[in-house]
Short mmCIF file of C-alpha atoms in Angstrom, two decimals:
data_model
loop_
_atom_site.label_atom_id
_atom_site.label_comp_id
_atom_site.label_asym_id
_atom_site.label_seq_id
_atom_site.Cartn_x
_atom_site.Cartn_y
_atom_site.Cartn_z
CA UNK I 1 16.31 61.79 -12.56
CA UNK I 2 13.03 59.98 -12.40
CA UNK I 3 13.44 58.40 -15.80
CA UNK I 4 15.59 58.29 -18.89
CA UNK I 5 15.46 61.62 -20.66
CA UNK I 6 16.28 62.13 -24.34
CA UNK I 7 16.64 65.31 -26.32
CA UNK I 8 15.67 66.59 -28.73
CA UNK I 9 12.40 64.68 -29.05
CA UNK I 10 12.25 65.62 -32.72
CA UNK I 11 14.99 66.74 -35.07
CA UNK I 12 14.68 67.64 -38.73
CA UNK I 13 17.91 68.20 -40.58
CA UNK I 14 19.23 68.46 -44.09
CA UNK I 15 21.27 65.75 -45.72
CA UNK I 16 24.95 66.24 -45.01
CA UNK I 17 24.54 68.03 -41.69
CA UNK I 18 25.81 66.66 -38.38
CA UNK I 19 23.41 65.94 -35.51
CA UNK I 20 23.83 65.24 -31.81
CA UNK I 21 21.33 63.31 -29.76
CA UNK I 22 21.49 63.37 -25.99
CA UNK I 23 20.55 60.82 -23.37
CA UNK I 24 20.32 61.40 -19.62
CA UNK I 25 20.09 57.99 -17.95
CA UNK I 26 18.59 57.25 -14.57
CA UNK I 27 20.98 58.37 -11.85
CA UNK I 28 23.23 55.55 -10.70
CA UNK I 29 22.61 53.32 -13.70
CA UNK I 30 25.91 51.95 -14.92
CA UNK I 31 24.75 50.56 -18.25
CA UNK I 32 23.57 52.66 -21.18
CA UNK I 33 22.37 51.51 -24.59
CA UNK I 34 21.56 53.19 -27.87
CA UNK I 35 19.16 51.58 -30.34
CA UNK I 36 17.71 52.70 -33.64
CA UNK I 37 14.19 51.92 -34.79
CA UNK I 38 12.95 52.54 -38.29
CA UNK I 39 9.23 52.95 -38.88
CA UNK I 40 7.36 49.75 -38.08
CA UNK I 41 10.56 47.82 -37.47
CA UNK I 42 12.34 46.28 -34.52
CA UNK I 43 15.20 47.73 -32.53
CA UNK I 44 18.65 47.79 -34.05
CA UNK I 45 21.44 47.75 -31.48
CA UNK I 46 24.00 50.53 -31.92
CA UNK I 47 26.27 50.82 -28.89
CA UNK I 48 26.49 49.74 -25.24
CA UNK I 49 28.33 51.35 -22.34
CA UNK I 50 28.92 49.45 -19.10
CA UNK I 51 30.61 51.32 -16.27
CA UNK I 52 34.22 52.15 -17.06
CA UNK I 53 34.65 49.33 -19.55
CA UNK I 54 35.35 49.96 -23.19
CA UNK I 55 32.02 50.38 -25.00
CA UNK I 56 30.62 47.71 -27.31
CA UNK I 57 30.47 49.57 -30.62
CA UNK I 58 29.69 46.52 -32.71
CA UNK I 59 26.29 47.83 -33.81
CA UNK I 60 27.35 51.19 -35.20
CA UNK I 61 26.44 51.05 -38.92
CA UNK I 62 29.27 53.24 -40.22
CA UNK I 63 32.10 55.51 -39.11
CA UNK I 64 29.71 58.44 -39.40
CA UNK I 65 28.19 57.26 -36.12
CA UNK I 66 29.91 57.77 -32.77
CA UNK I 67 28.89 58.01 -29.14
CA UNK I 68 30.38 59.20 -25.92
CA UNK I 69 29.44 58.81 -22.33
CA UNK I 70 30.94 61.48 -20.12
CA UNK I 71 31.51 60.90 -16.42
CA UNK I 72 29.60 57.65 -16.57
CA UNK I 73 26.32 59.52 -16.96
CA UNK I 74 25.12 61.58 -19.92
CA UNK I 75 25.65 60.13 -23.39
CA UNK I 76 25.73 61.83 -26.77
CA UNK I 77 25.19 60.03 -30.05
CA UNK I 78 26.67 61.92 -32.98
CA UNK I 79 25.82 61.30 -36.61
CA UNK I 80 28.06 63.06 -39.08
CA UNK I 81 27.12 63.91 -42.67
CA UNK I 82 23.58 62.60 -42.19
CA UNK I 83 21.93 60.58 -44.95
CA UNK I 84 18.24 60.01 -45.60
CA UNK I 85 18.56 56.40 -44.47
CA UNK I 86 19.55 57.68 -41.03
CA UNK I 87 15.96 58.80 -40.52
CA UNK I 88 14.61 56.80 -37.58
CA UNK I 89 13.78 56.98 -33.91
CA UNK I 90 16.88 56.71 -31.75
CA UNK I 91 16.17 55.12 -28.39
CA UNK I 92 18.32 55.23 -25.30
CA UNK I 93 18.01 52.85 -22.37
CA UNK I 94 19.79 52.48 -19.06
CA UNK I 95 20.12 49.71 -16.52
CA UNK I 96 21.45 49.34 -13.03
CA UNK I 97 24.26 46.83 -12.91
CA UNK I 98 25.02 44.09 -15.43
CA UNK I 99 21.64 42.43 -15.60
CA UNK I 100 17.97 43.20 -15.18
CA UNK I 101 15.44 45.32 -16.96
CA UNK I 102 16.19 48.20 -19.29
CA UNK I 103 14.53 51.57 -18.76
CA UNK I 104 13.88 53.38 -22.01
CA UNK I 105 13.57 57.01 -22.89
CA UNK I 106 10.86 58.21 -25.26
CA UNK I 107 13.31 58.47 -28.13
CA UNK I 108 14.58 61.12 -30.50
CA UNK I 109 12.89 61.11 -33.89
CA UNK I 110 15.37 62.11 -36.59
CA UNK I 111 14.23 63.12 -40.05
CA UNK I 112 16.84 63.76 -42.71
CA UNK I 113 15.52 65.66 -45.71
CA UNK N 1 23.74 36.23 -32.91
CA UNK N 2 21.60 36.12 -29.81
CA UNK N 3 18.79 37.82 -31.68
CA UNK N 4 15.31 36.86 -30.63
CA UNK N 5 12.68 36.53 -33.29
CA UNK N 6 9.03 36.83 -32.45
CA UNK N 7 6.13 35.25 -34.23
CA UNK N 8 3.62 35.97 -35.42
CA UNK N 9 4.63 39.34 -36.85
CA UNK N 10 1.08 40.55 -36.39
CA UNK N 11 -1.85 39.27 -34.39
CA UNK N 12 -5.43 40.51 -34.30
CA UNK N 13 -7.90 39.25 -31.70
CA UNK N 14 -11.16 40.23 -30.04
CA UNK N 15 -11.30 41.75 -26.59
CA UNK N 16 -11.50 39.04 -23.96
CA UNK N 17 -9.55 36.48 -25.97
CA UNK N 18 -6.06 35.32 -25.09
CA UNK N 19 -3.03 36.37 -27.11
CA UNK N 20 0.05 34.19 -27.48
CA UNK N 21 3.34 35.40 -28.91
CA UNK N 22 6.46 33.34 -29.38
CA UNK N 23 10.14 34.16 -29.37
CA UNK N 24 13.05 32.08 -30.60
CA UNK N 25 16.73 32.79 -30.11
CA UNK N 26 20.02 31.27 -31.20
CA UNK N 27 22.57 31.14 -28.41
CA UNK N 28 22.60 30.41 -24.70
CA UNK N 29 21.29 33.18 -22.49
CA UNK N 30 21.15 34.20 -18.84
CA UNK N 31 17.70 35.70 -19.08
CA UNK N 32 15.00 36.66 -21.53
CA UNK N 33 12.82 39.71 -21.21
CA UNK N 34 9.59 40.88 -22.80
CA UNK N 35 8.85 44.51 -23.53
CA UNK N 36 5.86 46.42 -24.78
CA UNK N 37 5.84 49.48 -27.03
CA UNK N 38 2.89 51.69 -27.66
CA UNK N 39 3.01 53.41 -31.02
CA UNK N 40 5.72 56.03 -31.24
CA UNK N 41 6.84 55.70 -27.64
CA UNK N 42 9.63 54.09 -25.65
CA UNK N 43 9.60 50.47 -24.56
CA UNK N 44 8.28 49.36 -21.19
CA UNK N 45 9.59 46.29 -19.42
CA UNK N 46 6.95 43.62 -18.78
CA UNK N 47 8.67 40.59 -17.33
CA UNK N 48 12.06 38.89 -17.00
CA UNK N 49 12.56 35.14 -16.88
CA UNK N 50 15.90 33.64 -15.95
CA UNK N 51 17.46 30.69 -17.71
CA UNK N 52 16.82 28.41 -14.74
CA UNK N 53 13.11 29.27 -14.67
CA UNK N 54 10.45 27.61 -16.81
CA UNK N 55 7.41 29.74 -16.16
CA UNK N 56 6.61 33.08 -14.64
CA UNK N 57 3.41 35.02 -14.01
CA UNK N 58 2.66 38.69 -13.59
CA UNK N 59 -0.97 39.72 -13.49
CA UNK N 60 -2.53 38.71 -16.83
CA UNK N 61 0.88 37.82 -18.26
CA UNK N 62 2.35 34.35 -18.36
CA UNK N 63 5.81 33.70 -19.77
CA UNK N 64 7.38 30.34 -20.44
CA UNK N 65 10.95 29.54 -21.33
CA UNK N 66 12.27 26.36 -22.94
CA UNK N 67 16.05 26.58 -23.07
CA UNK N 68 16.34 23.23 -24.85
CA UNK N 69 14.32 24.63 -27.75
CA UNK N 70 15.67 28.16 -27.30
CA UNK N 71 12.17 29.55 -27.25
CA UNK N 72 9.83 31.55 -25.07
CA UNK N 73 6.17 32.43 -25.18
CA UNK N 74 4.19 35.34 -23.81
CA UNK N 75 0.53 34.79 -23.06
CA UNK N 76 -1.80 37.70 -22.34
CA UNK N 77 -5.08 36.48 -20.90
CA UNK N 78 -8.44 38.24 -21.15
CA UNK N 79 -7.04 40.84 -23.52
CA UNK N 80 -8.22 44.43 -23.52
CA UNK N 81 -8.18 47.11 -26.20
CA UNK N 82 -5.49 48.84 -24.14
CA UNK N 83 -3.19 45.85 -24.75
CA UNK N 84 -2.88 46.92 -28.38
CA UNK N 85 0.86 47.50 -28.86
CA UNK N 86 4.01 45.90 -30.20
CA UNK N 87 5.66 43.27 -28.06
CA UNK N 88 9.36 42.47 -28.18
CA UNK N 89 11.52 39.81 -26.63
CA UNK N 90 15.10 40.61 -25.73
CA UNK N 91 17.92 38.23 -24.95
CA UNK N 92 21.23 38.81 -23.32
CA UNK N 93 23.95 37.68 -21.04
CA UNK N 94 25.51 39.39 -18.09
CA UNK N 95 27.45 42.44 -19.11
CA UNK N 96 26.64 42.07 -22.78
CA UNK N 97 24.41 43.99 -25.11
CA UNK N 98 20.72 43.17 -25.30
CA UNK N 99 19.38 42.13 -28.67
CA UNK N 100 15.74 42.65 -29.56
CA UNK N 101 13.64 40.76 -32.05
CA UNK N 102 11.48 42.44 -34.72
CA UNK N 103 8.39 42.30 -32.52
CA UNK N 104 4.78 41.19 -32.72
CA UNK N 105 2.14 43.83 -33.43
CA UNK N 106 -0.93 42.98 -31.40
CA UNK N 107 -4.30 44.51 -32.18
CA UNK N 108 -7.13 43.91 -29.72
CA UNK N 109 -10.46 44.80 -31.22
CA UNK N 110 -13.27 46.05 -28.95
#
């Protein structure tokens, strides 16, 4: 696609429910990142996929968070048993190769009531 | 941690003035990048400077990198109201995750 696409753009859920956030990276980009950004804060690294290598999951805050990247393209970030502190904007970015600029999607805003 | 940290956290200037933001990091890097984020939107890449470069220009942007001090600066000249945004530096090495600092919120007053 022309850019990184994320869906949904907004998600409101109740505490305890599971949510899935989707990221469609730019076609051909081998690297994919997930970040979380709380209101007025910086970006918190969550997980990084690079080609067929094992993902870097070092930023996932708890075992309620997981992510997959199927076929080296689309990625899904899953948050199980959501908590109010999970409320944030979840940003996805992709990159061609192992270096260079990141291209960001517009983010998925998650609100946990 | 490679985390970059920008300062100041917030900066308010008049249109036409120059804005300078700084970034410090902790470990060796291959490159450092600056990004801009308008409120509530995704980040946009501004400029990348490699570890063997000391200065780079792009339009009204000037970036410097001092690897001995592990610091970088972003200068925006002749600022405009449209430059109002948050600015982040990001550091990384080949094939590794990119770590962003907390950002500088720039307000350019007309």
